[in-house]
PDB file of C-alpha atoms and ligand atoms in Angstrom:
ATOM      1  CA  UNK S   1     253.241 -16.603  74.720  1.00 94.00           C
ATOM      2  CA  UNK S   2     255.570 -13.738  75.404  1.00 96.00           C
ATOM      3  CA  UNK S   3     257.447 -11.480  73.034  1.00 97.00           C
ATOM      4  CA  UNK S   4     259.264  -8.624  74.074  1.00 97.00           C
ATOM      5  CA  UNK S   5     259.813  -6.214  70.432  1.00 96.00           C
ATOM      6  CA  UNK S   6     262.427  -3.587  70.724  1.00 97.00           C
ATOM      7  CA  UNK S   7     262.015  -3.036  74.613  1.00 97.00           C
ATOM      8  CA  UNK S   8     263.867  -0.589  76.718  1.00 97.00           C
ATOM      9  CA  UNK S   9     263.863   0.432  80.331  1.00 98.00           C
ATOM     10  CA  UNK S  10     265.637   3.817  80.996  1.00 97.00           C
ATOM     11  CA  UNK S  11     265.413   6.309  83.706  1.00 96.00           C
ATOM     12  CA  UNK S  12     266.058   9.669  83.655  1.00 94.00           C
ATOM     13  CA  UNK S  13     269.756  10.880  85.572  1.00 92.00           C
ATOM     14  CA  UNK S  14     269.458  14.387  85.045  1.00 93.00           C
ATOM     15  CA  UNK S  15     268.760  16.909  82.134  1.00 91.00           C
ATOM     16  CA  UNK S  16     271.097  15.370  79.616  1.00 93.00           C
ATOM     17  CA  UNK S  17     271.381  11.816  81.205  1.00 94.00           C
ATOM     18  CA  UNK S  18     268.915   9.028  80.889  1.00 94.00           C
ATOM     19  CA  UNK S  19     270.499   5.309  81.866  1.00 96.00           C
ATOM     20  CA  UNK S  20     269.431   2.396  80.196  1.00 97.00           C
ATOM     21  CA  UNK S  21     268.949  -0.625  82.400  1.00 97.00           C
ATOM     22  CA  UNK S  22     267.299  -2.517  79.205  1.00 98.00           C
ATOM     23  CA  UNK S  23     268.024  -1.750  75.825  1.00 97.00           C
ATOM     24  CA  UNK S  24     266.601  -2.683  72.172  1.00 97.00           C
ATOM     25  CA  UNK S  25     265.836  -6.130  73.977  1.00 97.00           C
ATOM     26  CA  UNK S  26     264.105  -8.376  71.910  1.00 97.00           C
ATOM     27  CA  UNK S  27     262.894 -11.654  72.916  1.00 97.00           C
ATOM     28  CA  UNK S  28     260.486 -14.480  72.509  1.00 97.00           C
ATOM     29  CA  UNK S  29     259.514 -17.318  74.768  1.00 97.00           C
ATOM     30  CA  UNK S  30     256.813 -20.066  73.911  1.00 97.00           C
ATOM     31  CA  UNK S  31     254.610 -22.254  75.962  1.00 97.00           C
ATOM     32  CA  UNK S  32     256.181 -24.784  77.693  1.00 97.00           C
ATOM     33  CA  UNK S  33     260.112 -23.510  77.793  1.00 98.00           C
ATOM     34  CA  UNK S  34     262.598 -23.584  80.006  1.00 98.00           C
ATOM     35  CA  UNK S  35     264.191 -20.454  80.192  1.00 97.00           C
ATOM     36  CA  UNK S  36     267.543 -19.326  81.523  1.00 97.00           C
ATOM     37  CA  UNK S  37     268.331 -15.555  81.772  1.00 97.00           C
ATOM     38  CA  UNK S  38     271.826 -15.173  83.160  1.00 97.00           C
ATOM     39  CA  UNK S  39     274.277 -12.242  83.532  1.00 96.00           C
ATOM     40  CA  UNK S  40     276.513 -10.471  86.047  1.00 95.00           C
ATOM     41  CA  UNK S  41     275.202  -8.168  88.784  1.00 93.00           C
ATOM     42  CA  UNK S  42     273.629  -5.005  87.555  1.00 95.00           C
ATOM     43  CA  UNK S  43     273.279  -6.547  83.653  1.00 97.00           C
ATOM     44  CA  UNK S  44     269.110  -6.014  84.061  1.00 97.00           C
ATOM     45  CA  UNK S  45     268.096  -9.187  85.080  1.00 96.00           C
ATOM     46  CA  UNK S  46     265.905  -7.811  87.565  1.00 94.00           C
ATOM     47  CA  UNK S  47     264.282  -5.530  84.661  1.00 96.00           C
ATOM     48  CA  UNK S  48     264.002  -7.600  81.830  1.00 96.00           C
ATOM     49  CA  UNK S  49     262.050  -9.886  85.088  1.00 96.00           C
ATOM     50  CA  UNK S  50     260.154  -7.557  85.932  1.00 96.00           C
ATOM     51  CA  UNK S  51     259.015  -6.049  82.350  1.00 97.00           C
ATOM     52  CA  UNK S  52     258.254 -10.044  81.616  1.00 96.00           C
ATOM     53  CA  UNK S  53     255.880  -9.960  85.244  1.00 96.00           C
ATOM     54  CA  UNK S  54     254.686  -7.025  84.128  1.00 96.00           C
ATOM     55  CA  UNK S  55     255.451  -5.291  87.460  1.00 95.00           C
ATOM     56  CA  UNK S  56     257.019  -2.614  85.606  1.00 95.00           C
ATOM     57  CA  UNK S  57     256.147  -1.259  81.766  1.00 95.00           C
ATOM     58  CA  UNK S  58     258.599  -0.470  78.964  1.00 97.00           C
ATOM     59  CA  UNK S  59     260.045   2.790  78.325  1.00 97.00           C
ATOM     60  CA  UNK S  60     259.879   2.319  74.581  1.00 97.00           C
ATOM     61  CA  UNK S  61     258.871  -0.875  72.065  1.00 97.00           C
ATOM     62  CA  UNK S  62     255.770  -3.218  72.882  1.00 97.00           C
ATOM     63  CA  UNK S  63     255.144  -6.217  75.152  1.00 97.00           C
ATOM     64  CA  UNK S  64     252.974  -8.695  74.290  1.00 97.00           C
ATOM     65  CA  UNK S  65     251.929 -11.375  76.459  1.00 96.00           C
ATOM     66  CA  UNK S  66     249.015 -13.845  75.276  1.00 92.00           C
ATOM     67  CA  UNK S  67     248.384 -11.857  71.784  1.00 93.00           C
ATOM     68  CA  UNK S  68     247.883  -8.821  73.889  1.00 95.00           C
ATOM     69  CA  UNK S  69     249.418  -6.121  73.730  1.00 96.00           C
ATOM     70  CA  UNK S  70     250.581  -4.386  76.894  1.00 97.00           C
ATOM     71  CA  UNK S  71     250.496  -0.966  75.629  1.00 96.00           C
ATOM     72  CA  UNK S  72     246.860  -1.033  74.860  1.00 96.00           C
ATOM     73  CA  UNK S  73     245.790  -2.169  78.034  1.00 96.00           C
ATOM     74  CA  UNK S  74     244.914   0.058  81.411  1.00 96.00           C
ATOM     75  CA  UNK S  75     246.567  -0.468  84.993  1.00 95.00           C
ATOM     76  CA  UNK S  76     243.564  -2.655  86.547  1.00 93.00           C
ATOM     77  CA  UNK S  77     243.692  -5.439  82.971  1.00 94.00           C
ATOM     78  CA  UNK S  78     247.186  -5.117  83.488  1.00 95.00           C
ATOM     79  CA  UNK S  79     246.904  -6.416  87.500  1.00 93.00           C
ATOM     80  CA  UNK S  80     244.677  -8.983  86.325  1.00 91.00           C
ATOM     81  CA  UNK S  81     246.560  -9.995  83.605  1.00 93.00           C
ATOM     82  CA  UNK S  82     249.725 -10.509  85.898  1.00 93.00           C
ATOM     83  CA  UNK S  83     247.236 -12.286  88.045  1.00 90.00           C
ATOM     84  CA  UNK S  84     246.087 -15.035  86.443  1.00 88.00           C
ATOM     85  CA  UNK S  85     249.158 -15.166  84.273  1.00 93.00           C
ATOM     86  CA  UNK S  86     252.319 -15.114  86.257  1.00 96.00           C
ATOM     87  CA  UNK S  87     253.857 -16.460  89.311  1.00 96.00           C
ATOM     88  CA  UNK S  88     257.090 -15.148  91.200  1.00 96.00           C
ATOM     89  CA  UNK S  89     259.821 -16.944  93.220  1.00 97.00           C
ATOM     90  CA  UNK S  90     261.894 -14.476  94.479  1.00 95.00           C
ATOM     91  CA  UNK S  91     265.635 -15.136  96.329  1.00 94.00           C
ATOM     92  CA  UNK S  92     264.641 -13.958 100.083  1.00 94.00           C
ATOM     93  CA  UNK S  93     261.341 -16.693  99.588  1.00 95.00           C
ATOM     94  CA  UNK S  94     258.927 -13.572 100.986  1.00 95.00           C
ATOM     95  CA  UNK S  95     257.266 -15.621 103.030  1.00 97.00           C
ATOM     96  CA  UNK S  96     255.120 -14.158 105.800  1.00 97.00           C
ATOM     97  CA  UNK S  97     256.419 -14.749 109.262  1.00 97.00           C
ATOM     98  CA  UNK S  98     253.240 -14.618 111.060  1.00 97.00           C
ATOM     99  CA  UNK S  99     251.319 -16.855 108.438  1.00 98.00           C
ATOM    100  CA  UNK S 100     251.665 -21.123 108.508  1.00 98.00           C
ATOM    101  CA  UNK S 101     252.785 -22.658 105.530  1.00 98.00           C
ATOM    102  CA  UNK S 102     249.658 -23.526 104.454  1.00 98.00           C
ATOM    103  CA  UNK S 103     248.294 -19.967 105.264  1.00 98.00           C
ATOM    104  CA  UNK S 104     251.126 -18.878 103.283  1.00 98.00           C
ATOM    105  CA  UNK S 105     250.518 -20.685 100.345  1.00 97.00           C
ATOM    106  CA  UNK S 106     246.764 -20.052 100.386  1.00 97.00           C
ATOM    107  CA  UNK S 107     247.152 -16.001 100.478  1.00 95.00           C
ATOM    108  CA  UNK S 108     247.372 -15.550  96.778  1.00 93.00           C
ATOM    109  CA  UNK S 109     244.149 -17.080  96.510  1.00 93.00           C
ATOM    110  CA  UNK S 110     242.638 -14.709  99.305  1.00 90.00           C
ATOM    111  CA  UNK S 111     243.514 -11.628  97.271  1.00 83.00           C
ATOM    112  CA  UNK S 112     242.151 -13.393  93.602  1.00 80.00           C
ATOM    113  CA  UNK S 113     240.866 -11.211  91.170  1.00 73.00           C
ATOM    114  CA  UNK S 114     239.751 -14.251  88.982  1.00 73.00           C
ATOM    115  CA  UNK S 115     237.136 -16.597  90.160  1.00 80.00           C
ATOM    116  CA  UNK S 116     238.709 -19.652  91.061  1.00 87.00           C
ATOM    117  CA  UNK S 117     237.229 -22.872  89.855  1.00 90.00           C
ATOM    118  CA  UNK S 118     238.701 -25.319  92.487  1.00 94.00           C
ATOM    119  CA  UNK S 119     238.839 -25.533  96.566  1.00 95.00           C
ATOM    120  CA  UNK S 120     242.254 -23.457  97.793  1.00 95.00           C
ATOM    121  CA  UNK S 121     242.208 -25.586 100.339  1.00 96.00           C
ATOM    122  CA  UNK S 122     241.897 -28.491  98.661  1.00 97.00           C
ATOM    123  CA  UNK S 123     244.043 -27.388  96.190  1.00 96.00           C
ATOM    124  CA  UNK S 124     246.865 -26.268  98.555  1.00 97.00           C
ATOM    125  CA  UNK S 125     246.676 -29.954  99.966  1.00 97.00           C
ATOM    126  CA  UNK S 126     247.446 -31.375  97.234  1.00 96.00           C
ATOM    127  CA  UNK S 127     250.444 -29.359  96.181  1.00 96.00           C
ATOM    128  CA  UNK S 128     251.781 -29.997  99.987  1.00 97.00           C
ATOM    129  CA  UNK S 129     251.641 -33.582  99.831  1.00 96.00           C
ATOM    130  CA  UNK S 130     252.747 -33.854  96.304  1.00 93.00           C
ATOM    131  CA  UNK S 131     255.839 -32.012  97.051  1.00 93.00           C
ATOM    132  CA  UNK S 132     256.634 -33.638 100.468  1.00 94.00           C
ATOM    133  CA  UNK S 133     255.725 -30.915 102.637  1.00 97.00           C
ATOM    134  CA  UNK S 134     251.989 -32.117 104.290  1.00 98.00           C
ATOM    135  CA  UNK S 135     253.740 -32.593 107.368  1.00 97.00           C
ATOM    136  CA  UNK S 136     254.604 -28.916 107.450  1.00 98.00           C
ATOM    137  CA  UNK S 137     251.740 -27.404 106.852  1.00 98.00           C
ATOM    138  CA  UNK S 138     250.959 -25.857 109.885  1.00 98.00           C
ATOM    139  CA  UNK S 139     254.549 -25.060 111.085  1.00 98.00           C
ATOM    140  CA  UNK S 140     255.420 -21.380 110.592  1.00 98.00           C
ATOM    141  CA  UNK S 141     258.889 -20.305 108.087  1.00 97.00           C
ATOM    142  CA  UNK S 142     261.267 -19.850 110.130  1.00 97.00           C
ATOM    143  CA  UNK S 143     260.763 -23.153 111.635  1.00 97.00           C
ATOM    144  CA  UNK S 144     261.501 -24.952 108.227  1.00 97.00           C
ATOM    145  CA  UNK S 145     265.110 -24.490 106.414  1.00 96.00           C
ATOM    146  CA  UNK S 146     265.799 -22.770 103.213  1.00 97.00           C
ATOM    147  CA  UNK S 147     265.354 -25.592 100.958  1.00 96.00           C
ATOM    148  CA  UNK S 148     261.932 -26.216 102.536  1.00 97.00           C
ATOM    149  CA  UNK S 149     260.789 -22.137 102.687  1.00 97.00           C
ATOM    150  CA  UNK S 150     261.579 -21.542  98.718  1.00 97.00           C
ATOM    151  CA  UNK S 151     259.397 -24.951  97.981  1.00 97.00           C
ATOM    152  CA  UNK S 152     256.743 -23.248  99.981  1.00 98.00           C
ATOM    153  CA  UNK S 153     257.165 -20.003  97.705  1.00 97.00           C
ATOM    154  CA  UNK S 154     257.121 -22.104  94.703  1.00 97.00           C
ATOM    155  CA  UNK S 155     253.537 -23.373  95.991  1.00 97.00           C
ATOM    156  CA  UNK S 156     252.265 -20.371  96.496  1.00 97.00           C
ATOM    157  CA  UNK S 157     252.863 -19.871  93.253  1.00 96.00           C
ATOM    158  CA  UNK S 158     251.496 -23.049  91.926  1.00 96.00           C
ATOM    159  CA  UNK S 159     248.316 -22.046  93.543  1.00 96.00           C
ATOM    160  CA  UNK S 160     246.594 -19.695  91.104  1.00 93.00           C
ATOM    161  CA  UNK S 161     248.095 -22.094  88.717  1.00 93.00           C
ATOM    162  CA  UNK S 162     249.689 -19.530  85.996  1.00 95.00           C
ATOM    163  CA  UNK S 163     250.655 -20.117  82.750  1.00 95.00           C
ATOM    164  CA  UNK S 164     254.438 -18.664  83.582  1.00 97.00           C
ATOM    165  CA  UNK S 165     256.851 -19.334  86.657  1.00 98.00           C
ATOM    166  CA  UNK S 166     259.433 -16.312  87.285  1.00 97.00           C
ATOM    167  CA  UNK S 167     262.001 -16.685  88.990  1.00 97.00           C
ATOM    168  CA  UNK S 168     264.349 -14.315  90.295  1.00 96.00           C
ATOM    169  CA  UNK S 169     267.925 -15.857  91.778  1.00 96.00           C
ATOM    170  CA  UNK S 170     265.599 -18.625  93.339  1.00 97.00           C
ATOM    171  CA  UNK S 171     268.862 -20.510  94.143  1.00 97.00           C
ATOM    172  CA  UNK S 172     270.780 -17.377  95.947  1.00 95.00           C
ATOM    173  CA  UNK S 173     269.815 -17.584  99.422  1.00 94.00           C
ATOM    174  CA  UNK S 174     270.686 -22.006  99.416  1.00 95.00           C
ATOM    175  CA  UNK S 175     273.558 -23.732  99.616  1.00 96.00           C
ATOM    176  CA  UNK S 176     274.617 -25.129  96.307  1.00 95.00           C
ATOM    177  CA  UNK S 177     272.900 -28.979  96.979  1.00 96.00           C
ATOM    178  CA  UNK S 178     269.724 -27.166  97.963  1.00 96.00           C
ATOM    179  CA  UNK S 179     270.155 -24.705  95.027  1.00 96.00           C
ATOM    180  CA  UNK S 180     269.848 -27.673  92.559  1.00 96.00           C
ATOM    181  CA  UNK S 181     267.411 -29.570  94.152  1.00 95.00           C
ATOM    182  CA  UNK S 182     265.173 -26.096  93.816  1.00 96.00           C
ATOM    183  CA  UNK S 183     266.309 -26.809  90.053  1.00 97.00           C
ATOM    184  CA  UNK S 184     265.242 -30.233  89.887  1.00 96.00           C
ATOM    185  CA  UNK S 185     262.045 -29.296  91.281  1.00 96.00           C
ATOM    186  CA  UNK S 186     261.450 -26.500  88.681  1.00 97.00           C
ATOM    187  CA  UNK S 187     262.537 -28.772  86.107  1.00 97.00           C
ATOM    188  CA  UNK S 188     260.365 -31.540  86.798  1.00 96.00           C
ATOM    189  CA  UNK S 189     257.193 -29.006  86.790  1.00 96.00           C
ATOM    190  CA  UNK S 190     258.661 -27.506  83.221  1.00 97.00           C
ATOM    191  CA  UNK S 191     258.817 -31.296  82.175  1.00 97.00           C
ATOM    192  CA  UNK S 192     256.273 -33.380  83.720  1.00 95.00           C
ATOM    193  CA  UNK S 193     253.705 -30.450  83.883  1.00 93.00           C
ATOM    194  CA  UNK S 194     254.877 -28.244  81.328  1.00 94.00           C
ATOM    195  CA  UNK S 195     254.745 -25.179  83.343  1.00 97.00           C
ATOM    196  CA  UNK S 196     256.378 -22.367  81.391  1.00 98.00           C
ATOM    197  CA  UNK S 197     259.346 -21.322  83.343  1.00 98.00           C
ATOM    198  CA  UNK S 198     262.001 -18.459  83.490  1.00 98.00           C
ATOM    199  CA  UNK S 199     265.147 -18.187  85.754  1.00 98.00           C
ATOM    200  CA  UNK S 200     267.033 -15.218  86.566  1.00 96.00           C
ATOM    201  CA  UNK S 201     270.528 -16.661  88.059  1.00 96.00           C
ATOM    202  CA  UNK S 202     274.108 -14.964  87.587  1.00 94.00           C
ATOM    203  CA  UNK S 203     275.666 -18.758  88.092  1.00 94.00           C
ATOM    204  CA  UNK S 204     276.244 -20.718  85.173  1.00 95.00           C
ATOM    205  CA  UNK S 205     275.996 -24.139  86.611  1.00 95.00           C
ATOM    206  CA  UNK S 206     272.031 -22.951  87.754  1.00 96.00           C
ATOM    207  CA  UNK S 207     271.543 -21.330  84.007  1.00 97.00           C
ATOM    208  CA  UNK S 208     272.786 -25.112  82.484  1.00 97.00           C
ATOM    209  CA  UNK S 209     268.915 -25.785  84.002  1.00 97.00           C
ATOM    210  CA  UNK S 210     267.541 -24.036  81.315  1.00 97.00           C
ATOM    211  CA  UNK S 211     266.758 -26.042  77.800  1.00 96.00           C
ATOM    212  CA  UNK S 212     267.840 -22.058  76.385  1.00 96.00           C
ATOM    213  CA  UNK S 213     270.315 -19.786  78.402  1.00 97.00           C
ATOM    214  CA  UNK S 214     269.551 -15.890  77.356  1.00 97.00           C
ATOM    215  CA  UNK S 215     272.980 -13.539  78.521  1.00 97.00           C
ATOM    216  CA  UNK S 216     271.923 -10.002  79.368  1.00 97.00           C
ATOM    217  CA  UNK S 217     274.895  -7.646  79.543  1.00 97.00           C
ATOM    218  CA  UNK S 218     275.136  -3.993  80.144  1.00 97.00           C
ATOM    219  CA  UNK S 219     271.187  -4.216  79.676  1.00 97.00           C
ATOM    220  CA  UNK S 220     271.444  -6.230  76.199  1.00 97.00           C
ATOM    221  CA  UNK S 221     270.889  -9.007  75.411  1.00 97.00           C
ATOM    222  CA  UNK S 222     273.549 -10.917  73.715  1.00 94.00           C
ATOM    223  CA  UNK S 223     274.133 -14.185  71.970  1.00 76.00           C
TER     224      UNK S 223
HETATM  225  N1  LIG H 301     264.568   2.358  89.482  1.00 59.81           N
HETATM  226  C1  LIG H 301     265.804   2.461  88.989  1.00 59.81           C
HETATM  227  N2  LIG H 301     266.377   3.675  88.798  1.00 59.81           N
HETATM  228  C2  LIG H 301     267.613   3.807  88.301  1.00 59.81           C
HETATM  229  N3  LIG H 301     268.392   2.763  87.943  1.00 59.81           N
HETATM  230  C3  LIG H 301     267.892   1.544  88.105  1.00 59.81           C
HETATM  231  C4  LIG H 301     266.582   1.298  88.630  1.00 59.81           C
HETATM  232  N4  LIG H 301     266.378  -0.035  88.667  1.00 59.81           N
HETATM  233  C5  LIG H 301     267.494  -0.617  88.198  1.00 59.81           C
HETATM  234  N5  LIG H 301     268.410   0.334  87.861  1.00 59.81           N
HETATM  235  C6  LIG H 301     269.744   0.079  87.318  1.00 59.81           C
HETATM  236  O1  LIG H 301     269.626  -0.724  86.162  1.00 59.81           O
HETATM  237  C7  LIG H 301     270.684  -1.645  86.097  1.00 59.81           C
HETATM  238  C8  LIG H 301     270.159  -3.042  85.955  1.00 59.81           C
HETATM  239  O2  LIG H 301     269.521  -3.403  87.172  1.00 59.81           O
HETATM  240  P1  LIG H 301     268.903  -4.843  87.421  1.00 59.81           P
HETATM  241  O3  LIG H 301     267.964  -5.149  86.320  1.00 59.81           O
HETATM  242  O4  LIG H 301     268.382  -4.881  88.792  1.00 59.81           O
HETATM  243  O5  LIG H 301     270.206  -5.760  87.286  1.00 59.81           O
HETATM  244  P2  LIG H 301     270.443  -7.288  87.709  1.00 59.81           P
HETATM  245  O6  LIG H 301     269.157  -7.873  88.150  1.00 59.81           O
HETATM  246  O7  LIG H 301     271.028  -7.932  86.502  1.00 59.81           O
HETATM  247  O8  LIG H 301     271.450  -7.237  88.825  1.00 59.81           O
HETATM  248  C9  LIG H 301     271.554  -1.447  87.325  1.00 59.81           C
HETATM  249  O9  LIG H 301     272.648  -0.643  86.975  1.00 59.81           O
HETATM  250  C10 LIG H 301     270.624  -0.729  88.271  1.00 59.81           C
HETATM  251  O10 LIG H 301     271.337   0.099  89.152  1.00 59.81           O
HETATM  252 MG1  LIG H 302     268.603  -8.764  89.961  1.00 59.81          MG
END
């Protein structure tokens, strides 16, 4: 589904200097894993996550996501790619104040560059009740606690119903009990649904999630 060939991420210091925040990373991950990607602060998480989102290109070697190659395509086939193909959980949830939960979860589908071929609303409902959260549907975020605001960004993710979950430090912002019982919940879509999913943590005991654990360190990554 994804391979990453040779792929590095540098930017340019100065004259002589370029930093590498990825190097020579090579990496595959198939349909239906669970994927840990764990190293210290500053390692290139965040980079490798982002090359994998596509919200950023390589510096050098090829991406390929879905037999394509990301090289060969334009900026606009890129958005669309990363729109029907990924979705994000970030650590600070991103929620939008002023929006209800339910609003929040449906904006994804306001700004859909694919057709959908189901009700957002509908749809929305569904995910809210499945995941316990119908009664909060039109409370706003900061009315809900942490635990409760990150399931929210996980539906909003759900929504356009991609192939790939990302998920940067999803657990940093909650206390550990909440932190796993994010886990749970992304494990039991990864199992149950098999939803293709990739975690970004820098704590082991979140990374043990993961049916593979991938260390990055000093932007390689390492066996
Ligand atoms: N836009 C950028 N310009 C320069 N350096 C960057 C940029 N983005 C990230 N870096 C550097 O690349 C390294 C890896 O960053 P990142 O991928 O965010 O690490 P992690 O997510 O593991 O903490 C860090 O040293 C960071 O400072
Ligand atoms: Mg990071």
């Amino acid at each position: 589904m994804i391979r990453l060939d040779i792929v590095s991420k540098s930017y340019k210091i100065d004259e002589e200097t370029t930093f590498y925040a990825l190097k020579d990373a090579t990496l595959e991950i198939k349909e239906k894993e669970f994927i840990s990607i764990i190293g210290p602060s500053g390692s290139g998480k965040s980079t490798l996550m982002h090359l994998i989102g596509l919200l950023d290109k390589p510096s050098q070697g090829e991406l390929i996501i879905q037999n394509k190659k990301i090289s060969k395509l334009d900026d606009d086939q890129i958005s669309s790619l990363r729109n029907e193909f990924v979705g994000f959980v970030f650590q600070q949830f991103n929620l939008i104040p002023k929006l209800t939960v339910l609003e929040n979860i449906l904006l994804p589908t306001i700004y859909a560059r694919k057709k959908l071929d189901y009700n957002p609303t509908e749809k929305a409902t569904e995910l809210l009740k499945k995941f316990g959260l119908f009664e909060k549907r039109n409370t706003y975020p900061n009315k809900i606690s942490g635990g409760q605001q990150q399931r929210v960004a996980i539906l909003r993710a759900l929504i356009m119903e991609p192939k790939l979950i990302l998920a940067d430090e999803p657990t940093g912002n909650l206390d550990t009990k909440t932190g796993r019982e994010i886990m749970e919940l992304l494990k039991e879509l990864n199992e149950k649904e098999g939803m293709t999913i990739a975690v970004v943590t820098h704590e082991a005991d979140i990374a043990k999630y993961g049916k593979r654990i991938v260390n990055v360190r000093d932007g390689k990554i390492v066996k």
